[in-house]
Coordinates of C-alpha atoms in Angstrom, one line a residue:
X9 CA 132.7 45.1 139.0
X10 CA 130.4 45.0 142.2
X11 CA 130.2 41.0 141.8
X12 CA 133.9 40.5 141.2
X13 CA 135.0 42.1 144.5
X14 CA 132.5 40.5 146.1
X15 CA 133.4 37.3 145.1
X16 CA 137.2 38.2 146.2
X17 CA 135.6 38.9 150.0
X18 CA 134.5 37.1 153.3
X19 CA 131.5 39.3 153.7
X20 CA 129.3 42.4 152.0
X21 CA 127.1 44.9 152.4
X22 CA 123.9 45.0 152.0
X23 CA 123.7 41.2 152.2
X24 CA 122.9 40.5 148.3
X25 CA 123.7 37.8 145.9
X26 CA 126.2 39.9 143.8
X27 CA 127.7 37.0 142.0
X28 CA 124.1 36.0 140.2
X29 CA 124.1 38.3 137.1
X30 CA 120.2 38.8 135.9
X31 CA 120.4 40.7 132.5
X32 CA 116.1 41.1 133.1
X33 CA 117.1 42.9 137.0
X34 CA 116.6 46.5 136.8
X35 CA 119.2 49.0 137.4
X36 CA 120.1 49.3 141.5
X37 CA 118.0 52.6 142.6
X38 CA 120.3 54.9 143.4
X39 CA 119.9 56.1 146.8
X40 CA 118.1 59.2 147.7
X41 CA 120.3 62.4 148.5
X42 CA 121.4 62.8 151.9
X43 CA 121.5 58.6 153.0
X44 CA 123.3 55.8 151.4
X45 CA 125.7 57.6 149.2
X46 CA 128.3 58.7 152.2
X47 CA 127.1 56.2 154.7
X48 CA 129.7 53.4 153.9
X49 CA 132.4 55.6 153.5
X50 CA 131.9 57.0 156.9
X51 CA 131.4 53.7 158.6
X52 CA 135.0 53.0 157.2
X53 CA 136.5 56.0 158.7
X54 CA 134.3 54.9 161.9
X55 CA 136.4 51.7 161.4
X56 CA 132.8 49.3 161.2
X57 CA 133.9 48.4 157.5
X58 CA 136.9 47.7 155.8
X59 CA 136.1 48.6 152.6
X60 CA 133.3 50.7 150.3
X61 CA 133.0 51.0 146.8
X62 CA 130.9 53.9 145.2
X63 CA 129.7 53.8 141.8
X64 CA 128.1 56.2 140.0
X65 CA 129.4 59.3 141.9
X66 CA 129.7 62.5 141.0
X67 CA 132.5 64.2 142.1
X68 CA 130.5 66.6 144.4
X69 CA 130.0 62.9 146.1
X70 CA 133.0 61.9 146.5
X71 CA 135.1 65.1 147.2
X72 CA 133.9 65.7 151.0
X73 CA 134.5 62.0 152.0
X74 CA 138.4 62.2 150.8
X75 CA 139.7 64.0 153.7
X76 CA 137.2 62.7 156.7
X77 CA 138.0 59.0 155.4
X78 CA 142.3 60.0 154.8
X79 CA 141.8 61.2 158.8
X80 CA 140.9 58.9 160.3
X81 CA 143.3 56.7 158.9
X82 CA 142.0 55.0 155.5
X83 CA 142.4 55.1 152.1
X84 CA 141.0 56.4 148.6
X85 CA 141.3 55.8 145.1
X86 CA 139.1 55.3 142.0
X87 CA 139.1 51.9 140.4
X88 CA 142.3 52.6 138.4
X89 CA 144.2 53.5 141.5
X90 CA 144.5 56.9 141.1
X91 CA 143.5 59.9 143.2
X92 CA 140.8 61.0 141.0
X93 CA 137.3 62.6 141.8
X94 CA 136.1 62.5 137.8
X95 CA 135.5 59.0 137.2
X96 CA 132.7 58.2 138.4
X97 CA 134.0 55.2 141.2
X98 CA 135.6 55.4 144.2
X99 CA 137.4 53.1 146.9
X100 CA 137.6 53.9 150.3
X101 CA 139.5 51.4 152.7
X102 CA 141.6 50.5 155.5
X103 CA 145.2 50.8 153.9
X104 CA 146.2 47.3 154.2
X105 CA 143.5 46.3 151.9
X106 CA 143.2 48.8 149.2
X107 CA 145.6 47.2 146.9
X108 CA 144.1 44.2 147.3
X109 CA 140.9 45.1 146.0
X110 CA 142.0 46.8 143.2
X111 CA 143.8 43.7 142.0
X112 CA 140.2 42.1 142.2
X113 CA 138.5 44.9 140.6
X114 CA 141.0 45.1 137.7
X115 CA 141.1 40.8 137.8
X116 CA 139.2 40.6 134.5
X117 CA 140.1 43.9 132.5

C-alpha cells in the first residue's frame, strides 16, 4: 500500500525507497508512544505536508487527530474512503488531494 502511493507522488517522508519490496526486510518498528504516530498528521494540519498515511492504528490513535486535522482545514478517511476509526489505516490530507490518493491506494485491489 505504502509503495503504491508512493509511487503515485513527487516526494515522501521519511526519504525511503518504498517501491523496492524485500520479502527478507523486517517489519517497519513501529514508533514508540508519544512521537511518530501523530507527528504527520499534525504537520498536515500545520500545512508542512500534504498528505499522511497511518497504518497500524488503533483507534485510540487515530480518534484525537480527526478533529485537530478537520480544523484546520484537511481531510480524513480510512483507506476505503469512509469515516471510520476501526480499520486500522487512516488518511489525513489537504482536501484537494484526498481522492486522489485513494484512487492510488485502491489502484491494484
Amino acid at each position: 500500500m505504502a509503495a503504491r502511493l508512493a509511487g503515485g507522488v513527487s516526494q515522501v517522508r521519511p526519504l525511503l525507497d518504498w517501491t523496492a519490496a524485500d520479502p527478507t526486510a523486517p517489519e517497519p518498528r513501529k514508533p514508540s508512544a508519544g512521537s511518530g504516530t501523530c507527528h504527520g498528521a499534525l504537520l498536515v494540519a500545520a500545512g508542512q505536508l500534504d498528505a499522511f498515511l497511518l497504518l497500524g492504528a488503533g483507534p485510540w490513535d487515530i480518534a484525537p487527530l480527526i478533529p485537530i486535522v478537520q480544523e484546520a482545514g484537511g481531510t480524513f478517511s480510512d483507506l476505503s474512503g469512509q469515516y471510520r476509526t476501526d480499520t486500522g489505516a487512516a488518511l489525513f490530507s489537504r482536501p484537494g488531494l484526498h481522492q486522489q490518493l485513494l484512487d492510488i491506494a485502491g489502484a491494484a485491489d
